[in-house]
Short mmCIF file of N, CA and C in Angstrom, two decimals:
data_model
loop_
_atom_site.label_atom_id
_atom_site.label_comp_id
_atom_site.label_asym_id
_atom_site.label_seq_id
_atom_site.Cartn_x
_atom_site.Cartn_y
_atom_site.Cartn_z
N MET A 277 0.82 -1.23 -0.06
CA MET A 277 0.03 0.14 0.03
C MET A 277 0.97 1.15 -0.06
N ASP A 278 0.73 2.19 -0.91
CA ASP A 278 1.36 3.44 -1.03
C ASP A 278 1.03 4.47 0.06
N LEU A 279 1.93 5.52 0.29
CA LEU A 279 1.60 6.67 1.17
C LEU A 279 0.28 7.17 1.10
N TYR A 280 -0.12 7.57 -0.20
CA TYR A 280 -1.41 8.13 -0.48
C TYR A 280 -2.52 7.44 0.01
N SER A 281 -2.63 6.04 -0.17
CA SER A 281 -3.69 5.29 0.28
C SER A 281 -3.72 5.18 1.72
N ARG A 282 -2.53 5.19 2.31
CA ARG A 282 -2.48 5.07 3.77
C ARG A 282 -3.13 6.31 4.34
N PHE A 283 -2.79 7.62 3.82
CA PHE A 283 -3.34 8.79 4.11
C PHE A 283 -4.86 8.82 4.10
N VAL A 284 -5.33 8.27 3.00
CA VAL A 284 -6.83 8.25 2.72
C VAL A 284 -7.52 7.48 3.81
N ALA A 285 -6.98 6.08 4.14
CA ALA A 285 -7.46 5.21 4.95
C ALA A 285 -7.42 5.78 6.43
N LEU A 286 -6.40 6.49 6.77
CA LEU A 286 -6.28 7.25 8.04
C LEU A 286 -7.32 8.39 8.18
N PHE A 287 -7.38 9.18 7.31
CA PHE A 287 -8.60 10.20 7.15
C PHE A 287 -9.97 9.66 7.36
N LYS A 288 -10.27 8.59 6.72
CA LYS A 288 -11.58 7.95 6.76
C LYS A 288 -11.98 7.64 8.32
N VAL A 289 -10.81 7.49 9.08
CA VAL A 289 -11.15 7.10 10.46
C VAL A 289 -11.04 8.42 11.28
N LEU A 290 -10.08 9.27 11.10
CA LEU A 290 -9.90 10.55 11.93
C LEU A 290 -11.10 11.48 11.69
N LEU A 291 -11.41 11.78 10.48
CA LEU A 291 -12.44 12.90 10.23
C LEU A 291 -13.71 12.62 10.89
N PRO A 292 -14.44 11.38 10.85
CA PRO A 292 -15.70 11.01 11.54
C PRO A 292 -15.43 11.28 13.09
N LEU A 293 -14.06 10.84 13.55
CA LEU A 293 -14.03 11.03 14.96
C LEU A 293 -13.98 12.48 15.37
N ALA A 294 -13.25 13.21 14.63
CA ALA A 294 -13.14 14.58 14.77
C ALA A 294 -14.55 15.30 14.84
N ALA A 295 -15.51 14.85 13.84
CA ALA A 295 -16.86 15.43 13.85
C ALA A 295 -17.63 15.16 15.15
N LEU A 296 -17.32 13.85 15.64
CA LEU A 296 -18.11 13.58 16.79
C LEU A 296 -17.59 14.24 18.03
N ALA A 297 -16.34 14.45 18.11
CA ALA A 297 -15.81 15.26 19.14
C ALA A 297 -16.30 16.62 19.27
N ILE A 298 -16.45 17.42 18.00
CA ILE A 298 -16.98 18.74 17.84
C ILE A 298 -18.51 18.75 18.37
N LEU A 299 -19.27 17.65 17.87
CA LEU A 299 -20.62 17.63 18.31
C LEU A 299 -20.93 17.49 19.78
N ALA A 300 -19.95 16.63 20.36
CA ALA A 300 -20.04 16.37 21.72
C ALA A 300 -19.56 17.67 22.59
N THR A 301 -18.61 18.51 22.03
CA THR A 301 -18.27 19.66 22.74
C THR A 301 -19.47 20.63 22.75
N LEU A 302 -20.11 20.72 21.49
CA LEU A 302 -21.30 21.65 21.56
C LEU A 302 -22.39 21.46 22.54
N PHE A 303 -22.68 20.04 22.51
CA PHE A 303 -23.72 19.66 23.51
C PHE A 303 -23.32 19.92 25.12
N LEU A 304 -21.97 19.80 25.36
CA LEU A 304 -21.49 19.85 26.67
C LEU A 304 -21.49 21.35 27.12
N LEU A 305 -21.21 22.24 26.06
CA LEU A 305 -21.28 23.57 26.48
C LEU A 305 -22.57 24.09 26.40
N SER A 306 -23.47 23.63 25.81
CA SER A 306 -24.96 24.07 25.73
C SER A 306 -25.72 23.97 27.02
N ARG A 307 -25.08 22.92 27.81
CA ARG A 307 -25.71 22.55 29.09
C ARG A 307 -25.56 23.68 30.24
N GLY A 308 -24.46 24.40 30.09
CA GLY A 308 -24.30 25.56 30.92
C GLY A 308 -24.79 26.85 30.69
N THR A 309 -25.37 26.91 29.54
CA THR A 309 -26.25 28.16 29.22
C THR A 309 -27.68 28.16 29.77
N ASP A 310 -27.86 29.39 30.22
CA ASP A 310 -29.41 29.58 30.88
C ASP A 310 -30.29 29.94 29.71
N PHE A 311 -31.27 29.26 29.36
CA PHE A 311 -32.15 29.57 28.45
C PHE A 311 -33.57 30.01 29.02
N THR A 312 -33.52 30.45 30.36
CA THR A 312 -34.77 30.79 30.95
C THR A 312 -35.17 32.31 30.69
N ALA A 313 -34.14 33.08 30.28
CA ALA A 313 -34.46 34.46 30.04
C ALA A 313 -35.44 34.75 28.75
N ILE A 314 -36.40 35.33 28.85
CA ILE A 314 -37.41 35.62 27.85
C ILE A 314 -37.41 37.10 27.52
N PRO A 315 -37.19 37.61 26.41
CA PRO A 315 -37.20 39.10 26.08
C PRO A 315 -38.67 39.64 26.44
N PHE A 316 -39.53 39.32 26.98
CA PHE A 316 -40.73 39.89 27.12
C PHE A 316 -41.18 40.07 28.63
N ALA A 317 -41.81 41.18 29.11
CA ALA A 317 -42.11 41.26 30.47
C ALA A 317 -43.36 40.30 30.78
N GLU A 318 -43.28 39.83 31.99
CA GLU A 318 -44.40 38.97 32.48
C GLU A 318 -45.89 39.58 32.16
N LYS A 319 -45.94 40.98 32.27
CA LYS A 319 -47.17 41.48 31.86
C LYS A 319 -47.68 41.27 30.60
N ASP A 320 -46.70 41.66 29.60
CA ASP A 320 -46.97 41.55 28.25
C ASP A 320 -47.37 40.02 27.82
N ILE A 321 -46.64 38.92 28.37
CA ILE A 321 -47.04 37.56 28.16
C ILE A 321 -48.35 37.38 28.80
N ALA A 322 -48.71 37.83 29.90
CA ALA A 322 -50.14 37.65 30.33
C ALA A 322 -51.21 38.08 29.49
N GLU A 323 -50.87 39.27 28.95
CA GLU A 323 -51.89 39.91 28.16
C GLU A 323 -52.12 39.13 26.86
N ARG A 324 -50.86 38.67 26.25
CA ARG A 324 -50.94 38.02 25.03
C ARG A 324 -51.65 36.61 25.17
N THR A 325 -51.36 35.92 26.33
CA THR A 325 -51.92 34.50 26.43
C THR A 325 -53.32 34.59 27.05
N ARG A 326 -53.88 35.75 27.50
CA ARG A 326 -55.06 35.85 27.81
C ARG A 326 -56.17 35.56 26.99
N GLY A 327 -56.07 35.97 25.68
CA GLY A 327 -57.09 35.78 24.72
C GLY A 327 -56.56 36.20 23.26
N GLN A 328 -57.22 35.94 22.33
CA GLN A 328 -56.83 36.27 21.04
C GLN A 328 -56.73 37.77 20.78
N GLN A 329 -56.11 38.17 19.93
CA GLN A 329 -55.99 39.63 19.67
C GLN A 329 -55.61 39.88 18.06
N VAL A 330 -56.01 41.12 17.62
CA VAL A 330 -55.61 41.40 16.22
C VAL A 330 -54.82 42.77 16.43
N THR A 331 -53.64 42.84 15.87
CA THR A 331 -52.69 44.02 15.95
C THR A 331 -53.09 44.98 14.73
N ALA A 332 -53.21 46.30 14.97
CA ALA A 332 -53.57 47.25 13.87
C ALA A 332 -54.58 46.84 12.74
N PRO A 333 -55.67 46.35 13.19
CA PRO A 333 -56.69 46.16 12.06
C PRO A 333 -57.35 47.53 11.51
N PHE A 334 -57.85 47.34 10.49
CA PHE A 334 -58.66 48.26 9.70
C PHE A 334 -59.64 47.83 8.98
N PHE A 335 -60.70 48.40 8.74
CA PHE A 335 -61.73 48.27 7.65
C PHE A 335 -62.36 49.43 7.16
N SER A 336 -62.69 49.41 6.01
CA SER A 336 -63.28 50.58 5.19
C SER A 336 -64.49 50.28 4.41
N GLY A 337 -65.17 51.16 3.95
CA GLY A 337 -66.47 50.97 3.11
C GLY A 337 -66.84 52.25 2.54
N VAL A 338 -67.70 52.18 1.61
CA VAL A 338 -68.40 53.51 1.02
C VAL A 338 -69.91 53.35 1.05
N THR A 339 -70.60 54.39 1.47
CA THR A 339 -71.98 54.33 1.58
C THR A 339 -72.57 54.64 0.27
N PRO A 340 -73.86 54.12 0.07
CA PRO A 340 -74.59 54.61 -1.20
C PRO A 340 -74.48 56.03 -1.55
N ALA A 341 -74.25 56.91 -0.64
CA ALA A 341 -74.25 58.23 -1.02
C ALA A 341 -72.83 58.70 -1.35
N GLY A 342 -71.86 57.81 -1.28
CA GLY A 342 -70.43 58.08 -1.74
C GLY A 342 -69.55 58.54 -0.54
N GLU A 343 -70.08 58.47 0.69
CA GLU A 343 -69.22 58.86 1.90
C GLU A 343 -68.25 57.67 2.12
N GLU A 344 -66.93 57.99 2.35
CA GLU A 344 -65.93 56.84 2.69
C GLU A 344 -65.72 56.84 4.14
N ILE A 345 -65.88 55.64 4.73
CA ILE A 345 -65.80 55.49 6.18
C ILE A 345 -64.54 54.46 6.31
N MET A 346 -63.68 54.83 7.26
CA MET A 346 -62.52 53.87 7.65
C MET A 346 -62.26 54.04 9.09
N PHE A 347 -62.25 52.78 9.81
CA PHE A 347 -62.16 52.52 11.09
C PHE A 347 -60.58 51.90 11.24
N ARG A 348 -59.85 52.36 12.28
CA ARG A 348 -58.51 51.77 12.66
C ARG A 348 -58.53 51.71 14.13
N ALA A 349 -57.66 50.86 14.52
CA ALA A 349 -57.44 50.45 15.98
C ALA A 349 -55.89 49.94 16.29
N ALA A 350 -55.32 50.38 17.40
CA ALA A 350 -54.06 49.56 17.62
C ALA A 350 -54.06 48.19 18.01
N LEU A 351 -55.27 47.73 18.50
CA LEU A 351 -55.46 46.42 18.98
C LEU A 351 -56.86 46.11 19.22
N VAL A 352 -57.26 44.91 18.79
CA VAL A 352 -58.76 44.55 19.06
C VAL A 352 -58.64 43.22 19.52
N ARG A 353 -59.47 43.03 20.56
CA ARG A 353 -59.67 41.67 21.17
C ARG A 353 -61.17 41.14 20.86
N PRO A 354 -61.38 40.02 20.11
CA PRO A 354 -62.63 39.64 19.74
C PRO A 354 -63.51 39.51 21.09
N GLY A 355 -64.62 39.75 20.94
CA GLY A 355 -65.82 39.56 21.96
C GLY A 355 -66.40 38.14 21.95
N GLY A 356 -67.24 37.87 22.80
CA GLY A 356 -67.95 36.74 22.86
C GLY A 356 -69.53 36.84 22.38
N LYS A 357 -70.27 35.91 22.83
CA LYS A 357 -71.58 35.86 22.37
C LYS A 357 -72.43 37.10 22.83
N ASP A 358 -72.33 37.55 24.05
CA ASP A 358 -72.88 38.76 24.46
C ASP A 358 -72.24 39.95 24.77
N THR A 359 -70.86 39.91 24.35
CA THR A 359 -70.00 40.89 24.77
C THR A 359 -69.36 41.52 23.43
N PRO A 360 -69.08 42.70 23.25
CA PRO A 360 -68.63 43.34 21.80
C PRO A 360 -67.04 43.23 21.96
N ALA A 361 -66.48 43.35 20.74
CA ALA A 361 -65.04 43.36 20.51
C ALA A 361 -64.34 44.58 21.13
N GLU A 362 -63.36 44.48 22.07
CA GLU A 362 -62.54 45.57 22.57
C GLU A 362 -61.49 46.23 21.61
N ALA A 363 -61.49 47.44 21.63
CA ALA A 363 -60.45 48.15 20.85
C ALA A 363 -59.63 49.04 21.78
N THR A 364 -58.39 49.31 21.39
CA THR A 364 -57.71 50.46 22.06
C THR A 364 -57.05 51.35 20.86
N ASP A 365 -57.03 52.52 21.24
CA ASP A 365 -56.45 53.66 20.36
C ASP A 365 -57.41 53.57 19.16
N LEU A 366 -58.73 53.71 19.19
CA LEU A 366 -59.72 53.55 18.20
C LEU A 366 -59.93 54.98 17.47
N SER A 367 -59.93 54.87 16.14
CA SER A 367 -60.06 55.97 15.31
C SER A 367 -60.94 55.66 14.05
N ALA A 368 -61.48 56.75 13.51
CA ALA A 368 -62.23 56.70 12.32
C ALA A 368 -62.13 57.89 11.60
N ARG A 369 -62.08 57.86 10.11
CA ARG A 369 -61.98 58.96 9.42
C ARG A 369 -63.41 58.65 8.24
N ILE A 370 -64.05 59.83 8.25
CA ILE A 370 -65.24 59.93 7.42
C ILE A 370 -65.07 61.06 6.33
N THR A 371 -64.94 60.58 5.28
CA THR A 371 -64.88 61.53 3.97
C THR A 371 -66.07 61.63 3.30
N LEU A 372 -66.65 62.84 3.52
CA LEU A 372 -68.13 63.05 2.83
C LEU A 372 -68.05 63.23 1.43
N ALA A 373 -69.23 63.23 0.59
CA ALA A 373 -69.22 63.22 -0.65
C ALA A 373 -68.69 64.60 -1.13
N ASP A 374 -68.79 65.67 -0.54
CA ASP A 374 -68.30 67.02 -0.86
C ASP A 374 -66.96 67.27 -0.67
N GLY A 375 -66.18 66.26 -0.10
CA GLY A 375 -64.74 66.41 0.20
C GLY A 375 -64.36 66.64 1.74
N ALA A 376 -65.34 67.14 2.52
CA ALA A 376 -65.22 67.36 3.91
C ALA A 376 -64.87 66.16 4.66
N ARG A 377 -64.16 66.37 5.72
CA ARG A 377 -63.60 65.19 6.52
C ARG A 377 -64.07 65.36 8.02
N ILE A 378 -64.41 64.16 8.68
CA ILE A 378 -64.56 64.11 10.10
C ILE A 378 -63.68 63.07 10.61
N THR A 379 -63.04 63.28 11.64
CA THR A 379 -62.14 62.40 12.32
C THR A 379 -62.54 62.17 13.68
N LEU A 380 -62.53 60.88 13.97
CA LEU A 380 -63.02 60.42 15.45
C LEU A 380 -61.84 59.68 16.09
N LYS A 381 -61.51 60.06 17.29
CA LYS A 381 -60.39 59.34 18.03
C LYS A 381 -60.80 59.15 19.39
N SER A 382 -60.39 57.96 20.00
CA SER A 382 -60.62 57.74 21.60
C SER A 382 -59.46 56.83 21.96
N GLN A 383 -59.42 56.71 23.37
CA GLN A 383 -58.49 55.72 23.86
C GLN A 383 -58.86 54.41 23.81
N THR A 384 -60.17 54.14 23.90
CA THR A 384 -60.73 52.64 24.07
C THR A 384 -61.88 52.75 23.30
N GLY A 385 -62.45 51.50 23.13
CA GLY A 385 -63.79 51.48 22.21
C GLY A 385 -64.12 50.09 22.21
N SER A 386 -65.08 49.85 21.28
CA SER A 386 -65.72 48.54 21.09
C SER A 386 -66.53 48.44 19.82
N PHE A 387 -66.72 47.23 19.27
CA PHE A 387 -67.43 47.10 18.04
C PHE A 387 -68.49 46.09 18.48
N ASP A 388 -69.69 46.47 17.80
CA ASP A 388 -70.94 45.51 17.97
C ASP A 388 -71.42 45.26 16.59
N LEU A 389 -70.97 44.17 15.98
CA LEU A 389 -71.23 44.14 14.46
C LEU A 389 -72.50 43.69 14.28
N GLN A 390 -73.25 43.06 15.26
CA GLN A 390 -74.71 42.70 15.09
C GLN A 390 -75.45 43.92 15.13
N GLN A 391 -75.14 44.91 15.90
CA GLN A 391 -75.88 46.15 15.94
C GLN A 391 -75.42 47.32 15.02
N ASP A 392 -74.38 46.90 14.26
CA ASP A 392 -73.74 47.88 13.34
C ASP A 392 -73.34 49.04 14.10
N MET A 393 -72.65 48.91 15.20
CA MET A 393 -72.24 50.13 15.95
C MET A 393 -70.87 49.97 16.50
N ALA A 394 -70.23 51.17 16.66
CA ALA A 394 -68.99 51.28 17.19
C ALA A 394 -69.14 52.33 18.21
N HIS A 395 -68.38 52.02 19.47
CA HIS A 395 -68.48 53.05 20.66
C HIS A 395 -67.08 53.48 21.03
N PHE A 396 -67.08 54.79 20.96
CA PHE A 396 -65.61 55.31 21.20
C PHE A 396 -65.69 55.83 22.75
N ASP A 397 -64.66 55.54 23.56
CA ASP A 397 -64.90 55.65 24.97
C ASP A 397 -63.54 56.37 25.37
N GLY A 398 -63.50 57.40 26.57
CA GLY A 398 -62.34 57.89 27.05
C GLY A 398 -61.70 58.91 26.22
N ASP A 399 -61.71 60.19 26.57
CA ASP A 399 -61.23 61.29 25.85
C ASP A 399 -61.58 61.30 24.25
N VAL A 400 -62.77 61.21 23.98
CA VAL A 400 -63.29 61.02 22.61
C VAL A 400 -63.16 62.38 22.04
N ARG A 401 -62.39 62.53 20.77
CA ARG A 401 -62.05 63.85 20.02
C ARG A 401 -62.60 63.73 18.79
N ILE A 402 -63.43 64.80 18.35
CA ILE A 402 -64.08 64.88 16.94
C ILE A 402 -63.64 65.96 16.29
N THR A 403 -62.82 65.80 15.24
CA THR A 403 -62.32 67.11 14.56
C THR A 403 -62.88 67.03 13.06
N THR A 404 -63.10 68.16 12.66
CA THR A 404 -63.69 68.31 11.19
C THR A 404 -62.78 69.25 10.34
N SER A 405 -62.82 68.91 9.04
CA SER A 405 -62.04 69.85 8.19
C SER A 405 -62.54 71.29 8.28
N SER A 406 -63.64 71.54 8.72
CA SER A 406 -64.10 72.94 8.54
C SER A 406 -63.74 73.79 9.82
N GLY A 407 -62.89 73.05 10.69
CA GLY A 407 -62.46 73.76 11.93
C GLY A 407 -62.95 73.60 13.08
N TYR A 408 -63.87 72.54 13.30
CA TYR A 408 -64.49 72.42 14.63
C TYR A 408 -63.74 71.24 15.39
N ILE A 409 -63.64 71.38 16.75
CA ILE A 409 -62.92 70.34 17.58
C ILE A 409 -63.82 70.16 18.88
N VAL A 410 -64.34 68.99 18.78
CA VAL A 410 -65.35 68.60 19.95
C VAL A 410 -64.75 67.46 20.81
N THR A 411 -64.99 67.55 22.26
CA THR A 411 -64.57 66.53 22.90
C THR A 411 -65.75 66.07 23.78
N THR A 412 -65.56 64.68 24.16
CA THR A 412 -66.81 64.18 25.00
C THR A 412 -66.20 62.82 25.61
N ASP A 413 -66.98 62.20 26.48
CA ASP A 413 -66.67 61.09 27.18
C ASP A 413 -67.04 59.76 26.31
N ARG A 414 -67.98 59.95 25.50
CA ARG A 414 -68.59 58.76 24.70
C ARG A 414 -69.26 59.11 23.45
N LEU A 415 -68.89 58.47 22.49
CA LEU A 415 -69.61 58.54 21.06
C LEU A 415 -70.10 57.30 20.47
N GLU A 416 -71.18 57.18 20.08
CA GLU A 416 -71.86 55.88 19.50
C GLU A 416 -71.93 56.27 17.96
N THR A 417 -71.49 55.46 17.17
CA THR A 417 -71.54 55.69 15.71
C THR A 417 -71.84 54.56 14.79
N ALA A 418 -72.51 54.52 13.82
CA ALA A 418 -72.76 53.29 12.99
C ALA A 418 -71.45 53.02 12.15
N LEU A 419 -71.31 51.66 11.71
CA LEU A 419 -70.21 51.14 11.19
C LEU A 419 -70.38 51.39 9.68
N SER A 420 -71.76 51.42 9.00
CA SER A 420 -71.90 51.34 7.79
C SER A 420 -72.50 52.68 7.30
N GLY A 421 -72.56 53.58 8.09
CA GLY A 421 -73.41 54.85 7.57
C GLY A 421 -72.76 56.11 8.35
N VAL A 422 -73.06 57.27 7.96
CA VAL A 422 -72.63 58.52 8.68
C VAL A 422 -73.74 58.77 9.57
N GLU A 423 -73.79 58.06 10.71
CA GLU A 423 -74.68 58.35 11.92
C GLU A 423 -74.09 58.22 13.23
N ALA A 424 -74.07 59.22 14.05
CA ALA A 424 -73.42 59.29 15.41
C ALA A 424 -74.10 60.13 16.36
N HIS A 425 -73.85 59.79 17.60
CA HIS A 425 -74.49 60.63 18.58
C HIS A 425 -73.72 60.45 19.93
N THR A 426 -73.96 61.36 20.79
CA THR A 426 -73.15 61.29 22.25
C THR A 426 -74.40 61.17 23.14
N PRO A 427 -74.19 60.13 24.06
CA PRO A 427 -75.25 60.01 25.16
C PRO A 427 -75.06 61.30 26.23
N GLY A 428 -73.89 61.91 26.21
CA GLY A 428 -73.64 62.86 27.36
C GLY A 428 -73.29 64.24 26.71
N PRO A 429 -72.74 65.21 27.66
CA PRO A 429 -72.47 66.37 27.21
C PRO A 429 -71.22 66.49 26.42
N VAL A 430 -70.99 67.53 25.50
CA VAL A 430 -69.85 67.85 24.77
C VAL A 430 -69.31 69.20 24.93
N ALA A 431 -68.04 69.52 24.65
CA ALA A 431 -67.52 70.87 24.62
C ALA A 431 -66.59 70.93 23.46
N GLY A 432 -66.59 72.17 22.91
CA GLY A 432 -65.97 72.27 21.66
C GLY A 432 -65.49 73.69 21.35
N THR A 433 -64.72 73.81 20.33
CA THR A 433 -64.42 75.21 19.63
C THR A 433 -64.49 75.00 18.11
N GLY A 434 -64.56 76.24 17.68
CA GLY A 434 -64.80 76.22 16.18
C GLY A 434 -64.66 77.77 15.74
N PRO A 435 -64.95 77.90 14.39
CA PRO A 435 -65.09 79.21 13.77
C PRO A 435 -65.89 80.27 14.46
N VAL A 436 -66.96 79.70 15.22
CA VAL A 436 -67.95 80.71 15.76
C VAL A 436 -67.40 81.05 17.29
N GLY A 437 -66.49 80.24 17.78
CA GLY A 437 -65.96 80.51 19.19
C GLY A 437 -66.09 79.06 20.07
N ASP A 438 -66.21 79.23 21.32
CA ASP A 438 -66.12 78.00 22.26
C ASP A 438 -67.73 77.67 22.62
N PHE A 439 -68.01 76.42 22.74
CA PHE A 439 -69.32 76.04 23.09
C PHE A 439 -69.29 74.97 23.95
N THR A 440 -70.45 74.73 24.68
CA THR A 440 -70.93 73.45 25.25
C THR A 440 -72.38 72.95 24.97
N ALA A 441 -72.67 71.61 25.02
CA ALA A 441 -74.00 71.31 24.63
C ALA A 441 -74.26 69.84 25.47
N GLY A 442 -75.52 69.64 25.59
CA GLY A 442 -75.80 68.49 26.44
C GLY A 442 -75.70 67.24 25.42
N ARG A 443 -75.93 67.36 24.14
CA ARG A 443 -75.91 66.19 23.37
C ARG A 443 -75.37 66.81 21.92
N MET A 444 -74.89 65.74 21.07
CA MET A 444 -74.66 66.10 19.74
C MET A 444 -74.84 64.93 18.82
N THR A 445 -75.32 65.26 17.64
CA THR A 445 -75.59 64.16 16.68
C THR A 445 -75.01 64.60 15.41
N ILE A 446 -74.52 63.39 14.69
CA ILE A 446 -74.01 63.61 13.47
C ILE A 446 -74.82 62.82 12.32
N GLY A 447 -75.31 63.32 11.22
CA GLY A 447 -76.22 62.65 10.31
C GLY A 447 -76.83 63.41 9.39
N THR A 448 -77.75 62.99 8.71
CA THR A 448 -78.50 63.63 7.60
C THR A 448 -79.80 63.77 8.03
N LYS A 449 -80.63 64.95 7.82
CA LYS A 449 -82.05 65.22 8.12
C LYS A 449 -82.91 64.28 7.10
N THR A 450 -82.50 64.12 5.95
CA THR A 450 -83.29 63.41 4.97
C THR A 450 -82.33 62.33 4.43
N PRO A 451 -82.72 61.16 3.91
CA PRO A 451 -82.01 60.15 3.32
C PRO A 451 -81.36 60.72 2.02
N GLY A 452 -80.01 60.66 2.00
CA GLY A 452 -79.21 61.14 0.95
C GLY A 452 -78.79 62.55 0.97
N GLY A 453 -79.39 63.24 2.13
CA GLY A 453 -79.19 64.58 2.21
C GLY A 453 -77.60 64.98 2.69
N PRO A 454 -77.26 66.32 2.80
CA PRO A 454 -76.03 66.62 3.47
C PRO A 454 -75.88 66.14 4.84
N VAL A 455 -74.73 65.91 5.37
CA VAL A 455 -74.38 65.56 6.60
C VAL A 455 -74.12 66.84 7.49
N HIS A 456 -74.75 66.86 8.69
CA HIS A 456 -74.72 68.08 9.67
C HIS A 456 -74.23 67.60 11.04
N MET A 457 -73.79 68.43 11.67
CA MET A 457 -73.35 68.12 13.12
C MET A 457 -74.49 69.05 13.83
N LEU A 458 -75.21 68.62 14.80
CA LEU A 458 -76.30 69.17 15.27
C LEU A 458 -76.05 69.17 16.80
N PHE A 459 -76.09 70.15 17.71
CA PHE A 459 -75.79 70.37 19.03
C PHE A 459 -77.26 70.70 19.69
N ASN A 460 -77.68 70.22 20.69
CA ASN A 460 -79.05 70.56 21.46
C ASN A 460 -78.83 70.25 22.93
N HIS A 461 -79.88 70.18 23.66
CA HIS A 461 -79.97 69.92 25.04
C HIS A 461 -79.27 70.98 25.78
N GLY A 462 -79.59 72.26 25.64
CA GLY A 462 -78.78 73.36 26.39
C GLY A 462 -77.50 73.85 25.88
N VAL A 463 -77.44 74.36 24.70
CA VAL A 463 -76.23 74.94 23.97
C VAL A 463 -75.97 76.40 24.58
N LYS A 464 -74.62 76.28 25.01
CA LYS A 464 -74.06 77.73 25.35
C LYS A 464 -72.76 78.07 24.61
N MET A 465 -72.82 79.14 24.11
CA MET A 465 -71.80 79.53 23.20
C MET A 465 -71.09 80.88 23.51
N ILE A 466 -69.73 80.90 23.64
CA ILE A 466 -69.00 82.12 23.86
C ILE A 466 -68.61 82.67 22.43
N TYR A 467 -69.32 83.69 21.99
CA TYR A 467 -68.88 84.38 20.65
C TYR A 467 -67.74 85.05 20.57
N ASP A 468 -66.78 84.80 19.67
CA ASP A 468 -65.55 85.50 19.58
C ASP A 468 -65.52 86.38 18.40
N PRO A 469 -65.75 87.79 18.56
CA PRO A 469 -65.84 88.75 17.43
C PRO A 469 -64.48 89.11 16.84
N LYS A 470 -63.40 88.49 17.44
CA LYS A 470 -62.03 88.79 16.90
C LYS A 470 -61.84 87.72 15.69
N ASN A 471 -62.59 86.65 15.88
CA ASN A 471 -62.26 85.68 14.73
C ASN A 471 -62.62 86.31 13.40
N PRO A 472 -61.70 86.32 12.37
CA PRO A 472 -62.03 86.96 10.89
C PRO A 472 -63.00 86.06 10.24
N ASP A 473 -63.11 84.98 10.58
CA ASP A 473 -64.12 84.14 9.79
C ASP A 473 -65.47 84.32 10.24
N ASN A 474 -65.78 84.97 11.35
CA ASN A 474 -67.09 85.22 11.86
C ASN A 474 -67.81 86.44 11.06
#
């Protein structure tokens, strides 16, 4: 047997042994490593395992009158048979047929698909492209149309000045008519004559 054949025969034995030694070393080193650290806080894990959730969902549609409606949320947890789906950082944008926009935002909210309703709760803010900003504690709005109302008082500011009211509704007086914001139940207004738009 020549020298080359001897080297080949020797390496056939040495190389598999070297591979086994490397694998054994890897397993021995891995036993001393602590794999218990998880890069999530216990609170986050508890919230994620508590139930199903959808991150950053949105849905949109167009009414027969041509208004575009879009809802967004940072997080939604599906509801049960008798409980609505819960949402955080809920917002909606309504673009009317004439190009005007109404934006709705709240810290929390819920969806009731069977009733075709969305509920905005906690520091609700309604902003219009015409310059009105209205705040309230709760706003109930339709999902498939431009209909909304507040069950409680509102406060706001706009081109006419500052105002408060016991209730506010958003909608049309007649089917297919223009969309209006209506304030009632004791409206109080502080007129600002310095406003050039008045």
